[in-house]
């Protein structure tokens, strides 16, 4: 896992992994809350390293952490493995027919489960994965025999709407800055007829050319992704998700008018933890 101020998630995610993971690693970006203390108290191997982008941080984790287990799983602190997924993973590893696994991740929003699922690649043989070098929207690149498991991973997206808005504001600014600077946003080559990730990248690439795009995005989230099945929470999520695309587009427009990208202040950086190794990305 990688983290920055995830104390609200750490007890639950570590309890979820208890008895399942043989070892847990955390790359922390100098959290100012109790993230590191909670991790250490639960026997997690923690290092601290400045954050320069999601792809950069995950590539460090894959190449430099002393992982000894034969299988590696990427997990975000706001995700939970269901009992069915734990059983499916154990059985799949026992069969030893595949090298990399994906499974559906189900969204929870405002504390409620939605019928919104996304296939994610999260488990592979140790040492076989690298990540796209993206500031956001990073994606694992793994060679080998692929298998999709049917059991679900739960994604508990933000404990409150206040937290959700702050996170989306950061992400949309990072993407708008990257787009304004002409940096690559796509984790894979956009392709309407490709895999799920390539279709999402195609949608992002052509989005700003589509008339009535924000309404169509709302309908896409509501109907195609099935958010309507989640009742009022689903309707709210679909509307807010379409607004994130609008937010990103308007931020980029402002940058074009002003002739400069946003001068984003760096993350508030906590003091190095005395019990945790400090990693210099440039060393």
Tab-separated table of C-alpha atoms in Angstrom:
chain	number	residue	atom	x	y	z
A	1	UNK	CA	0.000	0.000	0.000
A	2	UNK	CA	0.983	3.629	-0.385
A	3	UNK	CA	-0.401	6.284	1.918
A	4	UNK	CA	-0.792	9.900	2.873
A	5	UNK	CA	-3.018	10.648	5.881
A	6	UNK	CA	-4.877	7.331	5.849
A	7	UNK	CA	-5.323	6.914	9.600
A	8	UNK	CA	-9.098	6.714	9.118
A	9	UNK	CA	-8.618	3.592	6.965
A	10	UNK	CA	-5.609	1.841	8.495
A	11	UNK	CA	-7.263	-0.080	11.375
A	12	UNK	CA	-9.953	-1.547	9.111
A	13	UNK	CA	-7.703	-2.436	6.186
A	14	UNK	CA	-5.089	-4.067	8.430
A	15	UNK	CA	-7.764	-6.064	10.243
A	16	UNK	CA	-9.065	-7.129	6.832
A	17	UNK	CA	-5.592	-8.447	5.916
A	18	UNK	CA	-4.982	-10.225	9.210
A	19	UNK	CA	-4.484	-13.946	8.643
A	20	UNK	CA	-4.468	-13.481	4.853
A	21	UNK	CA	-1.298	-11.571	3.940
A	22	UNK	CA	2.038	-13.075	4.985
A	23	UNK	CA	3.633	-9.608	4.963
A	24	UNK	CA	2.346	-6.055	4.530
A	25	UNK	CA	4.373	-3.104	3.226
A	26	UNK	CA	3.500	0.591	3.342
A	27	UNK	CA	5.206	3.427	1.456
A	28	UNK	CA	4.131	6.583	3.275
A	29	UNK	CA	4.472	10.139	1.925
A	30	UNK	CA	5.098	11.782	5.308
A	31	UNK	CA	1.590	11.668	6.705
A	32	UNK	CA	0.719	14.228	9.356
A	33	UNK	CA	-1.826	11.978	11.072
A	34	UNK	CA	-1.375	8.612	12.852
A	35	UNK	CA	-1.057	6.487	9.690
A	36	UNK	CA	2.511	5.364	10.393
A	37	UNK	CA	2.008	4.709	14.116
A	38	UNK	CA	-1.036	2.526	13.410
A	39	UNK	CA	0.867	0.596	10.741
A	40	UNK	CA	3.902	0.013	12.965
A	41	UNK	CA	1.701	-1.128	15.848
A	42	UNK	CA	0.246	-3.769	13.514
A	43	UNK	CA	3.600	-5.116	12.338
A	44	UNK	CA	3.648	-3.427	8.939
A	45	UNK	CA	6.991	-2.822	7.197
A	46	UNK	CA	6.956	0.964	6.660
A	47	UNK	CA	9.239	3.281	4.712
A	48	UNK	CA	8.764	6.989	4.047
A	49	UNK	CA	9.460	8.578	0.695
A	50	UNK	CA	8.478	11.934	-0.884
A	51	UNK	CA	5.547	11.665	-3.299
A	52	UNK	CA	6.250	12.586	-6.939
A	53	UNK	CA	3.366	10.773	-8.606
A	54	UNK	CA	1.415	7.546	-8.254
A	55	UNK	CA	3.310	5.683	-10.960
A	56	UNK	CA	6.666	6.706	-9.487
A	57	UNK	CA	5.647	5.663	-5.969
A	58	UNK	CA	4.302	2.275	-7.053
A	59	UNK	CA	7.352	1.538	-9.200
A	60	UNK	CA	9.555	2.181	-6.182
A	61	UNK	CA	7.417	-0.208	-4.149
A	62	UNK	CA	7.694	-2.938	-6.787
A	63	UNK	CA	11.458	-2.631	-7.280
A	64	UNK	CA	12.910	-1.603	-3.906
A	65	UNK	CA	10.795	-3.119	-1.125
A	66	UNK	CA	12.205	-6.363	0.353
A	67	UNK	CA	9.191	-8.472	-0.617
A	68	UNK	CA	9.763	-12.157	0.065
A	69	UNK	CA	6.300	-13.590	-0.639
A	70	UNK	CA	5.933	-15.314	-4.045
A	71	UNK	CA	2.833	-13.243	-4.848
A	72	UNK	CA	2.358	-9.484	-4.578
A	73	UNK	CA	-0.971	-7.677	-4.279
A	74	UNK	CA	-1.533	-3.943	-4.706
A	75	UNK	CA	-4.122	-2.625	-2.273
A	76	UNK	CA	-5.347	0.865	-1.492
A	77	UNK	CA	-6.148	1.690	2.150
A	78	UNK	CA	-9.814	2.292	1.278
A	79	UNK	CA	-10.253	-1.194	-0.224
A	80	UNK	CA	-11.405	-4.408	1.474
A	81	UNK	CA	-11.124	-8.018	0.371
A	82	UNK	CA	-14.390	-9.921	0.741
A	83	UNK	CA	-14.246	-13.436	2.245
A	84	UNK	CA	-15.217	-14.796	-1.180
A	85	UNK	CA	-12.279	-12.995	-2.815
A	86	UNK	CA	-9.839	-14.320	-0.218
A	87	UNK	CA	-11.029	-17.867	-0.915
A	88	UNK	CA	-10.867	-17.354	-4.686
A	89	UNK	CA	-7.311	-16.031	-4.498
A	90	UNK	CA	-6.169	-18.912	-2.291
A	91	UNK	CA	-7.693	-21.469	-4.669
A	92	UNK	CA	-6.246	-19.780	-7.759
A	93	UNK	CA	-2.742	-19.695	-6.298
A	94	UNK	CA	-3.078	-23.339	-5.291
A	95	UNK	CA	-4.012	-24.270	-8.901
A	96	UNK	CA	-0.909	-22.431	-10.138
A	97	UNK	CA	-2.209	-21.987	-13.694
A	98	UNK	CA	-1.884	-18.199	-14.014
A	99	UNK	CA	0.647	-15.424	-13.425
A	100	UNK	CA	-1.605	-12.392	-12.936
A	101	UNK	CA	-5.152	-11.968	-11.645
A	102	UNK	CA	-7.858	-9.380	-12.007
A	103	UNK	CA	-11.237	-9.143	-10.307
A	104	UNK	CA	-14.151	-6.715	-10.097
A	105	UNK	CA	-13.942	-3.815	-7.659
A	106	UNK	CA	-17.335	-2.677	-6.375
A	107	UNK	CA	-17.825	0.948	-5.392
A	108	UNK	CA	-19.197	1.972	-2.004
A	109	UNK	CA	-20.257	5.629	-1.814
A	110	UNK	CA	-21.704	7.566	1.127
A	111	UNK	CA	-21.467	4.308	3.058
A	112	UNK	CA	-23.690	2.439	0.600
A	113	UNK	CA	-22.844	-0.238	-1.987
A	114	UNK	CA	-23.478	0.753	-5.596
A	115	UNK	CA	-23.885	-1.499	-8.613
A	116	UNK	CA	-20.790	0.114	-10.144
A	117	UNK	CA	-17.945	-2.312	-10.810
A	118	UNK	CA	-14.581	-2.001	-12.506
A	119	UNK	CA	-12.191	-4.837	-13.323
A	120	UNK	CA	-8.765	-4.197	-11.775
A	121	UNK	CA	-5.435	-6.024	-12.080
A	122	UNK	CA	-4.145	-6.411	-8.531
A	123	UNK	CA	-2.272	-9.688	-8.005
A	124	UNK	CA	0.842	-11.044	-9.747
A	125	UNK	CA	3.961	-13.089	-9.223
A	126	UNK	CA	6.482	-11.040	-7.278
A	127	UNK	CA	8.966	-9.200	-9.469
A	128	UNK	CA	6.919	-9.315	-12.685
A	129	UNK	CA	5.095	-5.972	-12.464
A	130	UNK	CA	5.899	-2.385	-13.283
A	131	UNK	CA	3.541	0.584	-13.434
A	132	UNK	CA	2.870	3.174	-16.085
A	133	UNK	CA	4.784	6.346	-15.257
A	134	UNK	CA	1.677	8.462	-14.669
A	135	UNK	CA	1.098	11.172	-12.087
A	136	UNK	CA	-2.484	9.872	-11.824
A	137	UNK	CA	-4.334	6.922	-13.392
A	138	UNK	CA	-1.339	4.617	-12.977
A	139	UNK	CA	-1.818	1.050	-14.182
A	140	UNK	CA	0.129	-2.192	-13.596
A	141	UNK	CA	1.842	-3.767	-16.596
A	142	UNK	CA	2.350	-7.506	-16.122
A	143	UNK	CA	3.328	-10.177	-18.613
A	144	UNK	CA	2.076	-13.750	-18.276
A	145	UNK	CA	-1.031	-15.858	-18.113
A	146	UNK	CA	-3.999	-13.754	-17.015
A	147	UNK	CA	-7.028	-14.980	-15.100
A	148	UNK	CA	-10.124	-13.076	-14.010
A	149	UNK	CA	-11.654	-14.025	-10.684
A	150	UNK	CA	-15.384	-13.449	-10.160
A	151	UNK	CA	-15.253	-12.539	-6.453
A	152	UNK	CA	-15.282	-8.828	-5.583
A	153	UNK	CA	-13.002	-6.281	-3.969
A	154	UNK	CA	-14.833	-3.495	-2.109
A	155	UNK	CA	-13.837	0.138	-2.694
A	156	UNK	CA	-15.028	2.369	0.158
A	157	UNK	CA	-14.489	5.705	-1.580
A	158	UNK	CA	-13.926	8.382	1.118
A	159	UNK	CA	-15.389	8.369	4.636
A	160	UNK	CA	-17.308	11.628	4.050
A	161	UNK	CA	-18.300	13.847	1.145
A	162	UNK	CA	-15.982	16.536	2.503
A	163	UNK	CA	-13.070	14.118	2.071
A	164	UNK	CA	-14.351	13.085	-1.398
A	165	UNK	CA	-14.494	16.697	-2.615
A	166	UNK	CA	-10.973	17.420	-1.379
A	167	UNK	CA	-9.608	14.311	-3.108
A	168	UNK	CA	-11.354	15.056	-6.413
A	169	UNK	CA	-10.142	18.643	-6.294
A	170	UNK	CA	-6.533	17.408	-6.020
A	171	UNK	CA	-6.929	14.793	-8.752
A	172	UNK	CA	-8.676	17.122	-11.198
A	173	UNK	CA	-6.003	19.775	-10.687
A	174	UNK	CA	-3.215	17.233	-11.307
A	175	UNK	CA	-4.914	16.042	-14.505
A	176	UNK	CA	-5.635	19.588	-15.708
A	177	UNK	CA	-2.011	20.614	-15.099
A	178	UNK	CA	-0.771	17.545	-16.983
A	179	UNK	CA	-3.136	18.201	-19.893
A	180	UNK	CA	-2.132	21.868	-20.074
A	181	UNK	CA	1.548	20.921	-20.100
A	182	UNK	CA	0.940	18.356	-22.836
A	183	UNK	CA	1.962	15.433	-20.664
A	184	UNK	CA	0.504	12.012	-21.323
A	185	UNK	CA	-2.599	11.326	-19.241
A	186	UNK	CA	-3.428	7.871	-20.531
A	187	UNK	CA	-2.180	4.808	-18.658
A	188	UNK	CA	-2.557	2.813	-21.911
A	189	UNK	CA	-3.081	3.608	-25.582
A	190	UNK	CA	-6.693	4.797	-26.030
A	191	UNK	CA	-8.794	2.337	-28.035
A	192	UNK	CA	-12.585	2.284	-28.280
A	193	UNK	CA	-12.498	-1.411	-29.182
A	194	UNK	CA	-9.764	-2.439	-26.739
A	195	UNK	CA	-9.954	-3.639	-23.144
A	196	UNK	CA	-11.822	-1.836	-20.394
A	197	UNK	CA	-8.903	0.413	-19.473
A	198	UNK	CA	-8.217	1.338	-23.111
A	199	UNK	CA	-11.894	2.243	-23.583
A	200	UNK	CA	-11.779	4.511	-20.517
A	201	UNK	CA	-8.610	6.146	-21.853
A	202	UNK	CA	-10.312	6.671	-25.240
A	203	UNK	CA	-13.247	8.311	-23.489
A	204	UNK	CA	-10.929	10.719	-21.674
A	205	UNK	CA	-9.035	11.502	-24.882
A	206	UNK	CA	-12.140	12.473	-26.909
A	207	UNK	CA	-14.316	13.754	-24.084
A	208	UNK	CA	-13.792	17.488	-24.577
A	209	UNK	CA	-14.848	17.204	-28.268
A	210	UNK	CA	-18.299	15.711	-27.542
A	211	UNK	CA	-21.389	17.969	-27.498
A	212	UNK	CA	-23.538	17.736	-24.352
A	213	UNK	CA	-20.685	15.721	-22.861
A	214	UNK	CA	-21.395	16.410	-19.204
A	215	UNK	CA	-25.009	15.288	-19.520
A	216	UNK	CA	-23.887	12.217	-21.476
A	217	UNK	CA	-21.304	11.426	-18.796
A	218	UNK	CA	-23.998	11.629	-16.130
A	219	UNK	CA	-26.190	9.247	-18.139
A	220	UNK	CA	-23.216	6.935	-18.745
A	221	UNK	CA	-22.513	6.696	-15.012
A	222	UNK	CA	-26.172	6.432	-14.115
A	223	UNK	CA	-27.374	3.955	-16.745
A	224	UNK	CA	-24.439	2.177	-18.390
A	225	UNK	CA	-22.450	1.709	-15.185
A	226	UNK	CA	-25.651	0.912	-13.289
A	227	UNK	CA	-25.439	3.568	-10.565
A	228	UNK	CA	-29.234	3.959	-10.680
A	229	UNK	CA	-29.560	0.599	-8.933
A	230	UNK	CA	-27.993	2.159	-5.834
A	231	UNK	CA	-30.976	4.428	-5.268
A	232	UNK	CA	-30.436	8.020	-4.224
A	233	UNK	CA	-26.736	7.458	-3.419
A	234	UNK	CA	-26.225	6.175	-6.964
A	235	UNK	CA	-27.945	9.175	-8.514
A	236	UNK	CA	-25.802	11.517	-6.400
A	237	UNK	CA	-22.588	9.709	-7.341
A	238	UNK	CA	-23.405	9.823	-11.073
A	239	UNK	CA	-24.065	13.563	-10.933
A	240	UNK	CA	-20.922	14.280	-8.924
A	241	UNK	CA	-18.784	12.069	-11.144
A	242	UNK	CA	-19.862	14.021	-14.226
A	243	UNK	CA	-19.020	17.240	-12.380
A	244	UNK	CA	-15.441	16.022	-11.851
A	245	UNK	CA	-15.021	15.929	-15.652
A	246	UNK	CA	-16.475	19.436	-15.872
A	247	UNK	CA	-14.130	20.611	-13.092
A	248	UNK	CA	-11.083	19.256	-14.920
A	249	UNK	CA	-12.111	20.887	-18.201
A	250	UNK	CA	-12.807	24.309	-16.674
A	251	UNK	CA	-9.518	24.278	-14.777
A	252	UNK	CA	-7.657	23.612	-18.015
A	253	UNK	CA	-9.585	26.424	-19.730
A	254	UNK	CA	-8.563	28.861	-17.003
A	255	UNK	CA	-4.933	27.831	-17.423
A	256	UNK	CA	-5.181	28.490	-21.157
A	257	UNK	CA	-6.659	31.947	-20.564
A	258	UNK	CA	-4.033	32.825	-17.963
A	259	UNK	CA	-1.156	31.250	-19.863
A	260	UNK	CA	0.117	29.168	-16.971
A	261	UNK	CA	-0.631	26.030	-14.996
A	262	UNK	CA	-1.729	26.162	-11.378
A	263	UNK	CA	0.976	26.767	-8.814
A	264	UNK	CA	-0.133	23.933	-6.569
A	265	UNK	CA	1.256	24.072	-3.031
A	266	UNK	CA	3.077	20.903	-1.995
A	267	UNK	CA	1.478	18.498	0.389
A	268	UNK	CA	1.828	19.371	4.033
A	269	UNK	CA	4.713	17.161	5.033
A	270	UNK	CA	4.941	15.633	8.468
A	271	UNK	CA	8.194	15.090	10.285
A	272	UNK	CA	10.114	11.918	9.410
A	273	UNK	CA	9.097	9.114	11.730
A	274	UNK	CA	12.013	8.121	13.992
A	275	UNK	CA	11.295	4.393	13.585
A	276	UNK	CA	10.899	4.371	9.789
A	277	UNK	CA	13.581	4.316	7.037
A	278	UNK	CA	13.649	7.478	4.914
A	279	UNK	CA	14.058	7.036	1.154
A	280	UNK	CA	15.425	9.752	-1.136
A	281	UNK	CA	13.939	9.307	-4.654
A	282	UNK	CA	17.020	10.914	-6.227
A	283	UNK	CA	19.574	8.736	-4.474
